[in-house]
């Protein structure tokens, strides 16, 4: 077997479990397009991916951490913080905007790395550390901006969340970046760390480092989701990310990432988030009131866990 | 003769008051396959852990290439070319064959994984091990035997100078064993030093050049295997003094059937039959990991069964759970007292009454005085050395903790007592007390099932011993036929 | 000997933790009373205690759940749910209003029972399951009750929130009764003893014959009941209910429990500590209002508290 063949086969193998999810998605997309024919245009795709993009980002962020055997309950708060920081830091000119976005993402990565270090090095339960982290980060967001305000440059909002499918392009770019990461020892260590942490550690894999890296990456992704939300709404909002924590978990579970780590793919997470978004959109078109989505989301996660349990026998 | 690449000089190791190894010397030389033999608990695993840097010796020294290595760590041992294939698997189940083989030692080029080299190297190793599996297959889809081979491939990936194989053939087919032997011989020819731990004597005789036998943490033989006969080797492994540790056996008339298991199938159990009678101490022996613990857990209702039935007092048991069993007078003493029996941070008194809490209470309300009296009498009766019953249980020594694990069942006056290696890591005096207690309970009419890794106590304490191998009972030895040799032989699968 | 000394000092510190919390409360009252006249007046202190009553009642269920190494993130939604559902559940032909109270409490207890069943049967982590429950309730609430604020005229609820019994505010009387019951449950019943066992080591508890599943379901059911009762008290005190009325009690109940010395990792704690924690929390919140600190600082304070206490109890566990 040549190296290229091995690489391609591994790629194929990782997707093998996802065909049923992909099929379900395709079917739902058809239903959605039938209910809402406007979807089938560039602007339609652009608008649709805009509602999906933040959910996809947080699903990626959650999946990364779950792959290495953790969980993050501070993702929603991180989105809020990213959002208010963006509305404060991002300047009018292109350079200022670029610097501002970079600063926001760097802050997110740093906070994530700190969380990761607490979890991995002090060996404290991730679920409670990140719960505390969510209060701290949400508090910081409220300090930056006690009530919605600030502004984003119009041209940036237009570029990111206008009539062009920028979000879709960024999503594809992210997937490619993940593929590249997977081909590095760090990417491999992330998978091994969630799959059999003790075995990986004994084989010489730096498990704590892999864990910290996932939290840092996840922090960066979540804060960028905040930047995007700010661009979408044109302003900052200190509590806008709140519902995204549960969304990220739901999407990750739907995409097949186990709570015990190791299984699943980022593609699965993106598919899971897409499934979630379409379901809610379809519900909307079928005449359900908007709040019914809360009920649906809660039920979906419980059902997904039940199915998982049944499958495990 | 080539100088040893890895050796120990007079190493000793103790865990608390339990001496596991004493003055052990072993020399592992390049180009030689060295067998390490010994009964369960003879100290083999501890010696391997010392050689691979997992544990540090209390006395003596570890020598690599003739140089003393203080504070050897697993990482350092790996770097020095020492590779261990452990029994418990260290594979990442969802990763592919190739990724597992190179786990922790990925070939890289410019910061990326070098898939070309990975495919080439892993493919070559698989071919040498006779493994015909796609490199991209997740290892969880492989049968246990092939996973064991991947484990060996993983060790070989790092091109070790010393290869330590701990029971490598336990789950291999005959054909796979042949391939492995071929590989080990080829490695020997290239000058690799191999340490081979196995319970299968015929394999050892066929493959190995040299043997070291451990008994109770002491080397009893260190000799060439040329011309050895298996009976002589078994004799070197057994034969300890019983002394006055054990109580005299009762008259032990045939009691009524307490528990009967027929054709149990479940995790590690493959059609197990077992009968336990009132008034007897039945021993459950065999090599480690033949499903004995699962047998006990199944009887206690803690293991889901895929087949077979359990009868209690002649009636088939339907729904089973530990709570129901405890209510029905069946008690279980787990092996891992720190994780499965005691609630370490909670008071001694609390631990002593936990199983009987409901029995001591009235209408769900606790009766503190009754609990305190019960606990105090148990402390007295079992001579538990506690300063204050309100102290946390973790402050007690291992022996006293073990006494609690047994004593706490007494207020329920259990009719069936299932014990999982209750004297492991316990001092001699406590052992004596536990033996006397178990005998007294059997004399009072209880049925006692004692899983033990100590052949000595099986021979001298039990009325009958059932030997388990590969998820089944392969021999039942009644008192007339009980001897260490008979148990070891049955454990090894040799004709009695 | 040295080891024996250590446990006694551990016991002392534990005891201290609770007494310490009470001492801090007293100190805060004195200092605040000196600096800001009126803070330590009997009327204001009683008002603080009434506020603490709601927190303490909600945190009672949370204490049981956390001692069993779980957590209940649905309390805030259950409180809101209880307050908003009461008018719908009060039958027109019942002048006392007791039927509505009973029906509401039954409903919230059922929600708690479902939480427990999901955790035990589906083996979902309690954090996630109760978070899901919270989300479902939020949606269901608006669907059923329509999201607009309601005012209360149920006499039983008004009495609970504003009435007096022998000169004592009903809120505090209710708290006293419930608090005694929960303390008794924890320390004088088999169920309470089992919750400590489960929180310490659920596997060992199961092997010792403890009915782990039923005990956990009971703990979550009680938490549902307590949150429901808290919702009714809040409704009675405010005389109106709105969506989000329960929000402050999510962080609050957890913070009160851990402030009171109960280990967030389970197996250790007391309700007496939680009572102190609730009073301390309400006092701090009042002080924050006095000095005009923002919601942001409050959230940061809670986060830092939980993290700090986790670091403390985490260190405890490792030193064993």
mmCIF file with all atom_site columns, N, CA and C in Angstrom, chain C residues 226-255:
data_model
loop_
_atom_site.group_PDB
_atom_site.id
_atom_site.type_symbol
_atom_site.label_atom_id
_atom_site.label_alt_id
_atom_site.label_comp_id
_atom_site.label_asym_id
_atom_site.label_entity_id
_atom_site.label_seq_id
_atom_site.pdbx_PDB_ins_code
_atom_site.Cartn_x
_atom_site.Cartn_y
_atom_site.Cartn_z
_atom_site.occupancy
_atom_site.B_iso_or_equiv
_atom_site.pdbx_formal_charge
_atom_site.auth_seq_id
_atom_site.auth_comp_id
_atom_site.auth_asym_id
_atom_site.auth_atom_id
_atom_site.pdbx_PDB_model_num
ATOM 1  N N  . UNK C 1 226 ? -38.483 21.085 45.323 1.00 0.00 ? 226 UNK C N  1
ATOM 2  C CA . UNK C 1 226 ? -37.962 22.277 45.999 1.00 0.00 ? 226 UNK C CA 1
ATOM 3  C C  . UNK C 1 226 ? -37.984 23.474 45.059 1.00 0.00 ? 226 UNK C C  1
ATOM 4  N N  . UNK C 1 227 ? -37.563 23.262 43.808 1.00 0.00 ? 227 UNK C N  1
ATOM 5  C CA . UNK C 1 227 ? -37.558 24.369 42.860 1.00 0.00 ? 227 UNK C CA 1
ATOM 6  C C  . UNK C 1 227 ? -38.993 24.848 42.632 1.00 0.00 ? 227 UNK C C  1
ATOM 7  N N  . UNK C 1 228 ? -39.933 23.904 42.551 1.00 0.00 ? 228 UNK C N  1
ATOM 8  C CA . UNK C 1 228 ? -41.332 24.279 42.368 1.00 0.00 ? 228 UNK C CA 1
ATOM 9  C C  . UNK C 1 228 ? -41.836 25.110 43.542 1.00 0.00 ? 228 UNK C C  1
ATOM 10 N N  . UNK C 1 229 ? -41.497 24.671 44.742 1.00 0.00 ? 229 UNK C N  1
ATOM 11 C CA . UNK C 1 229 ? -41.904 25.410 45.937 1.00 0.00 ? 229 UNK C CA 1
ATOM 12 C C  . UNK C 1 229 ? -41.279 26.802 45.941 1.00 0.00 ? 229 UNK C C  1
ATOM 13 N N  . UNK C 1 230 ? -40.000 26.858 45.569 1.00 0.00 ? 230 UNK C N  1
ATOM 14 C CA . UNK C 1 230 ? -39.323 28.149 45.485 1.00 0.00 ? 230 UNK C CA 1
ATOM 15 C C  . UNK C 1 230 ? -40.044 29.077 44.511 1.00 0.00 ? 230 UNK C C  1
ATOM 16 N N  . UNK C 1 231 ? -40.467 28.514 43.382 1.00 0.00 ? 231 UNK C N  1
ATOM 17 C CA . UNK C 1 231 ? -41.185 29.307 42.387 1.00 0.00 ? 231 UNK C CA 1
ATOM 18 C C  . UNK C 1 231 ? -42.470 29.883 42.962 1.00 0.00 ? 231 UNK C C  1
ATOM 19 N N  . UNK C 1 232 ? -43.212 29.072 43.729 1.00 0.00 ? 232 UNK C N  1
ATOM 20 C CA . UNK C 1 232 ? -44.478 29.542 44.316 1.00 0.00 ? 232 UNK C CA 1
ATOM 21 C C  . UNK C 1 232 ? -44.226 30.661 45.332 1.00 0.00 ? 232 UNK C C  1
ATOM 22 N N  . UNK C 1 233 ? -43.180 30.484 46.156 1.00 0.00 ? 233 UNK C N  1
ATOM 23 C CA . UNK C 1 233 ? -42.855 31.521 47.141 1.00 0.00 ? 233 UNK C CA 1
ATOM 24 C C  . UNK C 1 233 ? -42.524 32.831 46.445 1.00 0.00 ? 233 UNK C C  1
ATOM 25 N N  . UNK C 1 234 ? -41.712 32.716 45.414 1.00 0.00 ? 234 UNK C N  1
ATOM 26 C CA . UNK C 1 234 ? -41.291 33.901 44.663 1.00 0.00 ? 234 UNK C CA 1
ATOM 27 C C  . UNK C 1 234 ? -42.507 34.603 44.068 1.00 0.00 ? 234 UNK C C  1
ATOM 28 N N  . UNK C 1 235 ? -43.400 33.783 43.528 1.00 0.00 ? 235 UNK C N  1
ATOM 29 C CA . UNK C 1 235 ? -44.617 34.319 42.929 1.00 0.00 ? 235 UNK C CA 1
ATOM 30 C C  . UNK C 1 235 ? -45.441 35.052 43.978 1.00 0.00 ? 235 UNK C C  1
ATOM 31 N N  . UNK C 1 236 ? -45.578 34.419 45.157 1.00 0.00 ? 236 UNK C N  1
ATOM 32 C CA . UNK C 1 236 ? -46.345 35.032 46.223 1.00 0.00 ? 236 UNK C CA 1
ATOM 33 C C  . UNK C 1 236 ? -45.705 36.324 46.711 1.00 0.00 ? 236 UNK C C  1
ATOM 34 N N  . UNK C 1 237 ? -44.385 36.354 46.815 1.00 0.00 ? 237 UNK C N  1
ATOM 35 C CA . UNK C 1 237 ? -43.704 37.546 47.297 1.00 0.00 ? 237 UNK C CA 1
ATOM 36 C C  . UNK C 1 237 ? -43.820 38.691 46.300 1.00 0.00 ? 237 UNK C C  1
ATOM 37 N N  . UNK C 1 238 ? -43.626 38.406 45.017 1.00 0.00 ? 238 UNK C N  1
ATOM 38 C CA . UNK C 1 238 ? -43.648 39.454 43.993 1.00 0.00 ? 238 UNK C CA 1
ATOM 39 C C  . UNK C 1 238 ? -45.059 39.791 43.534 1.00 0.00 ? 238 UNK C C  1
ATOM 40 N N  . UNK C 1 239 ? -46.003 38.899 43.827 1.00 0.00 ? 239 UNK C N  1
ATOM 41 C CA . UNK C 1 239 ? -47.388 39.026 43.358 1.00 0.00 ? 239 UNK C CA 1
ATOM 42 C C  . UNK C 1 239 ? -47.481 38.998 41.843 1.00 0.00 ? 239 UNK C C  1
ATOM 43 N N  . UNK C 1 240 ? -46.374 38.730 41.169 1.00 0.00 ? 240 UNK C N  1
ATOM 44 C CA . UNK C 1 240 ? -46.484 38.527 39.728 1.00 0.00 ? 240 UNK C CA 1
ATOM 45 C C  . UNK C 1 240 ? -45.372 37.596 39.251 1.00 0.00 ? 240 UNK C C  1
ATOM 46 N N  . UNK C 1 241 ? -45.650 36.972 38.130 1.00 0.00 ? 241 UNK C N  1
ATOM 47 C CA . UNK C 1 241 ? -44.661 36.069 37.569 1.00 0.00 ? 241 UNK C CA 1
ATOM 48 C C  . UNK C 1 241 ? -44.354 36.455 36.137 1.00 0.00 ? 241 UNK C C  1
ATOM 49 N N  . UNK C 1 242 ? -43.131 36.214 35.722 1.00 0.00 ? 242 UNK C N  1
ATOM 50 C CA . UNK C 1 242 ? -42.745 36.518 34.346 1.00 0.00 ? 242 UNK C CA 1
ATOM 51 C C  . UNK C 1 242 ? -41.686 35.510 33.914 1.00 0.00 ? 242 UNK C C  1
ATOM 52 N N  . UNK C 1 243 ? -41.502 35.395 32.615 1.00 0.00 ? 243 UNK C N  1
ATOM 53 C CA . UNK C 1 243 ? -40.487 34.478 32.110 1.00 0.00 ? 243 UNK C CA 1
ATOM 54 C C  . UNK C 1 243 ? -39.109 34.998 32.530 1.00 0.00 ? 243 UNK C C  1
ATOM 55 N N  . UNK C 1 244 ? -38.299 34.154 33.127 1.00 0.00 ? 244 UNK C N  1
ATOM 56 C CA . UNK C 1 244 ? -36.977 34.583 33.579 1.00 0.00 ? 244 UNK C CA 1
ATOM 57 C C  . UNK C 1 244 ? -36.934 34.866 35.063 1.00 0.00 ? 244 UNK C C  1
ATOM 58 N N  . UNK C 1 245 ? -38.080 34.699 35.753 1.00 0.00 ? 245 UNK C N  1
ATOM 59 C CA . UNK C 1 245 ? -38.122 34.983 37.198 1.00 0.00 ? 245 UNK C CA 1
ATOM 60 C C  . UNK C 1 245 ? -37.170 34.068 37.963 1.00 0.00 ? 245 UNK C C  1
ATOM 61 N N  . UNK C 1 246 ? -36.911 32.865 37.401 1.00 0.00 ? 246 UNK C N  1
ATOM 62 C CA . UNK C 1 246 ? -36.062 31.910 38.117 1.00 0.00 ? 246 UNK C CA 1
ATOM 63 C C  . UNK C 1 246 ? -34.586 32.056 37.818 1.00 0.00 ? 246 UNK C C  1
ATOM 64 N N  . UNK C 1 247 ? -34.236 32.865 36.794 1.00 0.00 ? 247 UNK C N  1
ATOM 65 C CA . UNK C 1 247 ? -32.844 32.934 36.316 1.00 0.00 ? 247 UNK C CA 1
ATOM 66 C C  . UNK C 1 247 ? -31.786 33.023 37.420 1.00 0.00 ? 247 UNK C C  1
ATOM 67 N N  . UNK C 1 248 ? -31.915 33.955 38.378 1.00 0.00 ? 248 UNK C N  1
ATOM 68 C CA . UNK C 1 248 ? -30.810 34.124 39.336 1.00 0.00 ? 248 UNK C CA 1
ATOM 69 C C  . UNK C 1 248 ? -30.566 32.891 40.206 1.00 0.00 ? 248 UNK C C  1
ATOM 70 N N  . UNK C 1 249 ? -31.538 31.983 40.231 1.00 0.00 ? 249 UNK C N  1
ATOM 71 C CA . UNK C 1 249 ? -31.430 30.874 41.168 1.00 0.00 ? 249 UNK C CA 1
ATOM 72 C C  . UNK C 1 249 ? -30.627 29.697 40.623 1.00 0.00 ? 249 UNK C C  1
ATOM 73 N N  . UNK C 1 250 ? -30.285 29.727 39.343 1.00 0.00 ? 250 UNK C N  1
ATOM 74 C CA . UNK C 1 250 ? -29.459 28.650 38.793 1.00 0.00 ? 250 UNK C CA 1
ATOM 75 C C  . UNK C 1 250 ? -28.061 28.742 39.383 1.00 0.00 ? 250 UNK C C  1
ATOM 76 N N  . UNK C 1 251 ? -27.406 29.876 39.145 1.00 0.00 ? 251 UNK C N  1
ATOM 77 C CA . UNK C 1 251 ? -26.074 30.070 39.716 1.00 0.00 ? 251 UNK C CA 1
ATOM 78 C C  . UNK C 1 251 ? -26.170 30.093 41.223 1.00 0.00 ? 251 UNK C C  1
ATOM 79 N N  . UNK C 1 252 ? -27.209 30.782 41.709 1.00 0.00 ? 252 UNK C N  1
ATOM 80 C CA . UNK C 1 252 ? -27.348 30.999 43.143 1.00 0.00 ? 252 UNK C CA 1
ATOM 81 C C  . UNK C 1 252 ? -27.412 29.700 43.907 1.00 0.00 ? 252 UNK C C  1
ATOM 82 N N  . UNK C 1 253 ? -28.248 28.765 43.449 1.00 0.00 ? 253 UNK C N  1
ATOM 83 C CA . UNK C 1 253 ? -28.402 27.533 44.226 1.00 0.00 ? 253 UNK C CA 1
ATOM 84 C C  . UNK C 1 253 ? -27.095 26.752 44.273 1.00 0.00 ? 253 UNK C C  1
ATOM 85 N N  . UNK C 1 254 ? -26.380 26.714 43.141 1.00 0.00 ? 254 UNK C N  1
ATOM 86 C CA . UNK C 1 254 ? -25.106 25.982 43.130 1.00 0.00 ? 254 UNK C CA 1
ATOM 87 C C  . UNK C 1 254 ? -24.094 26.683 44.033 1.00 0.00 ? 254 UNK C C  1
ATOM 88 N N  . UNK C 1 255 ? -24.036 28.016 43.909 1.00 0.00 ? 255 UNK C N  1
ATOM 89 C CA . UNK C 1 255 ? -23.077 28.769 44.721 1.00 0.00 ? 255 UNK C CA 1
ATOM 90 C C  . UNK C 1 255 ? -23.388 28.609 46.207 1.00 0.00 ? 255 UNK C C  1
#
